[in-house]
Coordinates of C-alpha atoms in Angstrom, one line a residue:
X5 CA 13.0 -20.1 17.7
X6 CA 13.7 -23.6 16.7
X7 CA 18.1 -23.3 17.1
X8 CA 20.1 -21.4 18.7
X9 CA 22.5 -19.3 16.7
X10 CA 26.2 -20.4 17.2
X11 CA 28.7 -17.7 19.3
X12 CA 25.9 -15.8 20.4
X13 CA 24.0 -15.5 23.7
X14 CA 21.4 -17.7 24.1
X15 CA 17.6 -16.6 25.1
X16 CA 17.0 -17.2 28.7
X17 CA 13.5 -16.6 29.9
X18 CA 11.2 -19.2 30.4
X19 CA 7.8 -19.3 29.0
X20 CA 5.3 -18.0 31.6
X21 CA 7.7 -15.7 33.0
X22 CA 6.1 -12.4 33.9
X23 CA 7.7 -9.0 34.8
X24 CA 5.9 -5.2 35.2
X25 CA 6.6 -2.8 32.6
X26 CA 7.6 0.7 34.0
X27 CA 6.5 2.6 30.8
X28 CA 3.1 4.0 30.0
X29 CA 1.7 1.1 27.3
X30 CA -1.5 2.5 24.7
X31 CA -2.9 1.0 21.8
X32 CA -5.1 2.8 19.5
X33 CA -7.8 1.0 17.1
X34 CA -9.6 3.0 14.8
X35 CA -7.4 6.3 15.9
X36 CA -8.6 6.6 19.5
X37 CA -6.9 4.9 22.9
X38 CA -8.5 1.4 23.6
X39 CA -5.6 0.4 25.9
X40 CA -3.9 3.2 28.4
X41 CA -1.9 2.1 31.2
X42 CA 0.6 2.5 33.3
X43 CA 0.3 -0.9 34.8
X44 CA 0.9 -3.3 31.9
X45 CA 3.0 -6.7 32.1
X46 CA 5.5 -8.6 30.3
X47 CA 4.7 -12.4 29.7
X48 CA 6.5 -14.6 27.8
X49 CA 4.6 -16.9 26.2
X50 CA 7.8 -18.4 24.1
X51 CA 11.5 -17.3 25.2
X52 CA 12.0 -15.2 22.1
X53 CA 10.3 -12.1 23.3
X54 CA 7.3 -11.0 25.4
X55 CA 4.1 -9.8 25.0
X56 CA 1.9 -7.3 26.8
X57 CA -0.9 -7.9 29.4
X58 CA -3.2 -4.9 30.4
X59 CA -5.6 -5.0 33.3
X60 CA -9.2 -5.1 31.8
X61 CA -9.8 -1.5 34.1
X62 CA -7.0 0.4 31.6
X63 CA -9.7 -0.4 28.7
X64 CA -10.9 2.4 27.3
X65 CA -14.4 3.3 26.0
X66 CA -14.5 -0.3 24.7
X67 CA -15.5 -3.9 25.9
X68 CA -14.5 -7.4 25.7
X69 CA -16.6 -10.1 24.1
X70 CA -16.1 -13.9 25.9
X71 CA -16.0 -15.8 22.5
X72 CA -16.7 -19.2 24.9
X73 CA -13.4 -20.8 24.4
X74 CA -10.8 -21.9 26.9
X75 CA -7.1 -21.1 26.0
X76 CA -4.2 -23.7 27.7
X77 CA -1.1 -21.7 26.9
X78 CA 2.3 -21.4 28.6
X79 CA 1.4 -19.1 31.6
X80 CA -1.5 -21.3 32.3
X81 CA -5.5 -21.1 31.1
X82 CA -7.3 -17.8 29.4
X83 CA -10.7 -17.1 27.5
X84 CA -10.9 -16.0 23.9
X85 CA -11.8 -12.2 23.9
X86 CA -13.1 -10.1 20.7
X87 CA -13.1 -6.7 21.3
X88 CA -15.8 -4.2 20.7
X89 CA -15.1 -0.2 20.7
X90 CA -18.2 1.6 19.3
X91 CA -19.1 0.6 16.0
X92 CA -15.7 -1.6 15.5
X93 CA -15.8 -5.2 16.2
X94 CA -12.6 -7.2 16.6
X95 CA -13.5 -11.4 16.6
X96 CA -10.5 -12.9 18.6
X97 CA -8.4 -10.1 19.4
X98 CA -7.2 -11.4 22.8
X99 CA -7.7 -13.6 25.6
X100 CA -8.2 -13.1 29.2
X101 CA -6.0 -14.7 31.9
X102 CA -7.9 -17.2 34.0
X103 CA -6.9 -18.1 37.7
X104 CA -4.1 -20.6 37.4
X105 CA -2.0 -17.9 35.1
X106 CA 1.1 -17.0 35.9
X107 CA 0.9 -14.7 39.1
X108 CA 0.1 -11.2 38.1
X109 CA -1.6 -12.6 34.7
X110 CA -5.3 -13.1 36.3
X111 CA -7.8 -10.5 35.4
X112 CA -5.6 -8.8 32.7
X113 CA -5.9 -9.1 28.8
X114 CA -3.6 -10.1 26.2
X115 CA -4.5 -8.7 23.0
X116 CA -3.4 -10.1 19.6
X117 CA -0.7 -7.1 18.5
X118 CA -2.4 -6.9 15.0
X119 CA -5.9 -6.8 16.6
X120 CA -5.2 -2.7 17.1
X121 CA -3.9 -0.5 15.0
X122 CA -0.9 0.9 16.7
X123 CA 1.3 0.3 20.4
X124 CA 2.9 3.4 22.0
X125 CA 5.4 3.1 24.7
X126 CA 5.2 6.2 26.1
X127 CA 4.9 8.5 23.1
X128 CA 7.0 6.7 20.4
X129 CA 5.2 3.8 18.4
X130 CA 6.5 0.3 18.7
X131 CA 6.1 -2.6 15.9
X132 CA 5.8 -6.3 15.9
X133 CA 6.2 -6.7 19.3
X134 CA 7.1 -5.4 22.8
X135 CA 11.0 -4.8 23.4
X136 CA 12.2 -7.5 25.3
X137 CA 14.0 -6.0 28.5
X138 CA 16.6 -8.4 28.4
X139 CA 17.3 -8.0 24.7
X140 CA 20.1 -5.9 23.6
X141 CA 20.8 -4.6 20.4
X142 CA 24.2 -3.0 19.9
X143 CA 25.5 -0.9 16.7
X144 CA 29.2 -0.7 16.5
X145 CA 31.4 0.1 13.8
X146 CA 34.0 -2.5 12.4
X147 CA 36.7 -2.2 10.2
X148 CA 37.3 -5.6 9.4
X149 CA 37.0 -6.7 5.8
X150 CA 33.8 -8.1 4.7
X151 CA 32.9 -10.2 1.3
X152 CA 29.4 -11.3 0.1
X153 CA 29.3 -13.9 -2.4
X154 CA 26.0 -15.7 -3.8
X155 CA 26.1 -18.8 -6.3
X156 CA 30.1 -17.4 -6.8
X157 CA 29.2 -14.1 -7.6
X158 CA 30.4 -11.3 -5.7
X159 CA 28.0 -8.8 -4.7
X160 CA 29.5 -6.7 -2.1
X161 CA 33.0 -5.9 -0.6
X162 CA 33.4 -3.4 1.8
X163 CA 36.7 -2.5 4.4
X164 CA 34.2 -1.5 7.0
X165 CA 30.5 -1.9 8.3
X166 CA 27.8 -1.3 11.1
X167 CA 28.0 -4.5 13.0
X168 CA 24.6 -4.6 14.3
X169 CA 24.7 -7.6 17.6
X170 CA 21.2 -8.6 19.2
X171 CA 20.5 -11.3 21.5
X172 CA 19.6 -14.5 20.2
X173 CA 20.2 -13.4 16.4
X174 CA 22.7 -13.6 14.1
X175 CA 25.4 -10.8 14.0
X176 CA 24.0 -8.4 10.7
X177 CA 26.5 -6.6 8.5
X178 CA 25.3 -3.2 7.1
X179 CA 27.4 -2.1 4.4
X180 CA 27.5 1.4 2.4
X181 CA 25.7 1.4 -0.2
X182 CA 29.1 2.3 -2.5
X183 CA 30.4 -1.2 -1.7
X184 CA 27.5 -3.0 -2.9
X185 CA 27.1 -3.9 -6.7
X186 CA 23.6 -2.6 -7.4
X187 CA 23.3 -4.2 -11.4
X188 CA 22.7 -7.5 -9.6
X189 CA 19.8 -6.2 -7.1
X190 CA 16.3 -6.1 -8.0
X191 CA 13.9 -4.0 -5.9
X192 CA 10.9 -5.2 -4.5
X193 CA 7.7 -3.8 -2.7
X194 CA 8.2 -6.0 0.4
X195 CA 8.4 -4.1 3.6
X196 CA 9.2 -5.0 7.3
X197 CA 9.4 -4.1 10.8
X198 CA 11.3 -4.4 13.9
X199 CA 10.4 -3.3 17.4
X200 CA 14.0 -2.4 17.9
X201 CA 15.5 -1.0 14.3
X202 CA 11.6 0.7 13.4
X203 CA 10.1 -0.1 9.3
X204 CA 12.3 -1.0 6.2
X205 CA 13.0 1.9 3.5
X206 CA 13.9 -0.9 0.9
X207 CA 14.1 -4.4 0.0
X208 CA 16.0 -6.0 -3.0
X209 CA 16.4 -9.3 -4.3
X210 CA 19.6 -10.8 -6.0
X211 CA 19.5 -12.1 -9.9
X212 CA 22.9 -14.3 -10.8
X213 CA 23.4 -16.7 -13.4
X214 CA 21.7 -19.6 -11.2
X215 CA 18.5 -17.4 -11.1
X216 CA 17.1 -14.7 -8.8
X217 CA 16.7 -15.2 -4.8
X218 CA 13.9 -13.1 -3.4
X219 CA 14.2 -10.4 -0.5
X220 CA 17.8 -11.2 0.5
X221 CA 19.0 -7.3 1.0
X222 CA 17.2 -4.7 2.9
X223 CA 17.9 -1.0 4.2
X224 CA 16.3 1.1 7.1
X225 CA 16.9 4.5 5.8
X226 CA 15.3 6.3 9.0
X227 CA 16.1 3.6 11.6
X228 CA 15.1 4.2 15.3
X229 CA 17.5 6.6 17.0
X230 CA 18.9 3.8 18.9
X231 CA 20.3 2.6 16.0
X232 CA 20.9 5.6 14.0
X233 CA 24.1 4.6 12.8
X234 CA 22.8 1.7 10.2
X235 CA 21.0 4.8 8.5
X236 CA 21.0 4.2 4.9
X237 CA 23.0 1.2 4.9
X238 CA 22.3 -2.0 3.4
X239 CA 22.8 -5.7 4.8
X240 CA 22.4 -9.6 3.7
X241 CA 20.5 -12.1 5.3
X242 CA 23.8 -14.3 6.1
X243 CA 21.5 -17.9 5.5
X244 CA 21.1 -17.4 2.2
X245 CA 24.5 -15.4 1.6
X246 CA 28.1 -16.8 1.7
X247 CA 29.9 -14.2 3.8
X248 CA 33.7 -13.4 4.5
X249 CA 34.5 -11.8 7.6
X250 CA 38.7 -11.0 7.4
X251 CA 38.9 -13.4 4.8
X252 CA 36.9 -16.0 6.5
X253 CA 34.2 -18.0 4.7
X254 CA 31.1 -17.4 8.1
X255 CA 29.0 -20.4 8.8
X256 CA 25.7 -19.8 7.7
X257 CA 23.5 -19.8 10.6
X258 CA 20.5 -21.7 10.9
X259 CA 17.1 -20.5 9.9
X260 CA 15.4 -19.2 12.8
X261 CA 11.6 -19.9 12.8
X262 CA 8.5 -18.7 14.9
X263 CA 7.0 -22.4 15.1
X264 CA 6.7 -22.3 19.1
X265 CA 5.6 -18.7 19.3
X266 CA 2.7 -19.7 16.6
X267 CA 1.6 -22.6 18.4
X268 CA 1.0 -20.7 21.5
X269 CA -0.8 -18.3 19.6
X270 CA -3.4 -18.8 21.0
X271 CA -5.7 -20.1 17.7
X272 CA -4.7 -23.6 18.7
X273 CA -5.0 -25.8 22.1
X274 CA -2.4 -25.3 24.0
X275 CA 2.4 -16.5 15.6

């Protein structure tokens, strides 16, 4: 995350920063357990969010491959790893934590989240990433008037919503679906996913006069029961929207970008 989003609480873990997790972590490749433990770690290799570490004895019927490559990342050195779990080969699924790390770090592996198939924490199925423990995500209703407007054209107005506030993002707006002039959306096959609000049900772009602005509207129809109450709503991604909050024209909030987390990726020298 390249800015901070104005009015809202600002991320505040360092890179490095390590932290047990008190929940039973698997991860399954090719429909069996590669990863099951109990003694995972956070690490933060970016403030945004953390990723998990696993001790190389909580690898299951599988191996590591030292692809001969040194890593210098955030919470200090590491070695390339593929993975190999029977017949399946994984080239540069993870890297392992070299002394130096951050303390805790040594000896354990990081895996790439889309080198496995699936994360479980404890028995329900995580996406993207790991939740961050100092991350909230609130859903609270509002009945203040909202307005969305795109190149003049009004394409929702609605006397309540779902205000959905996380940490470090910008405050969403779901809408019913009733308040929302459909003629002007365009459905599209994109889908996404967040480790806090589960997978996408839909995705629309926006067609006015000035031409059409891809993937600006989406809906989870069968959110995570944490946030249950956005079910079947739809919201606007406010920096590319002009929304009125009580009248208000919003600031549009700056772009948020991945460029640190991809740099410590581990592909490069230190997404």
């Amino acid at each position: 995350m390249t800015e901070s989003v104005p009015n809202q609480p600002k991320m505040i873990t360092p890179a490095g920063h390590v932290e047990p997790v008190p929940r039973r972590i698997r991860g399954f490749l090719g429909g069996r357990a590669v990863v099951d433990t109990l003694r995972a770690r956070y690490v933060w290799e970016w403030p945004g969010y953390p990723q998990y570490s696993v001790p190389v004895a909580d690898l299951v019927d599988c191996e590591l491959v030292d692809e001969d490559r040194v890593l210098k990342l955030a919470p200090g050195p590491a070695r390339r790893q593929g993975l190999k779990a029977g017949e399946t080969v994984v080239p540069d699924a993870g890297w392992l934590w070299a002394e130096g790390a951050s303390e805790g770090l040594e000896g354990t592996v990081r895996f790439r989240w889309e080198a496995l198939d699936a994360w479980y924490e404890e028995d329900e199925q995580v996406f993207v990433h790991p939740r961050s423990p100092y991350t909230r995500v609130d859903a609270l209703r509002s009945g203040r008037e909202i307005r969305v407007e795109l190149d003049g054209v009004v394409l929702a107005e609605a006397d309540s919503s779902v205000m959905v506030f996380e940490t470090g993002l910008p405050t969403r707006y779901y809408l019913d679906r009733l308040n929302v002039d459909f003629t002007l959306l365009l459905p599209t096959d994109t889908v996404t996913s967040c480790p806090y609000k589960g997978k996408t049900s839909g995705y629309w772009s926006v067609e006015t006069p000035a031409g059409v602005h891809d993937d600006v509207v989406w809906a989870y129809d069968f959110p995570t029961r944490q946030l249950t109450p956005i079910a079947g709503l739809v919201a606007f991604y406010n920096e590319r929207v002009d929304l009125y909050l009580d009248g208000e024209l919003q600031p549009r909030p700056p772009t948020l970008t991945r460029a640190t987390h991809e740099a410590s990726s581990g592909r490069g020298s230190s997404e």
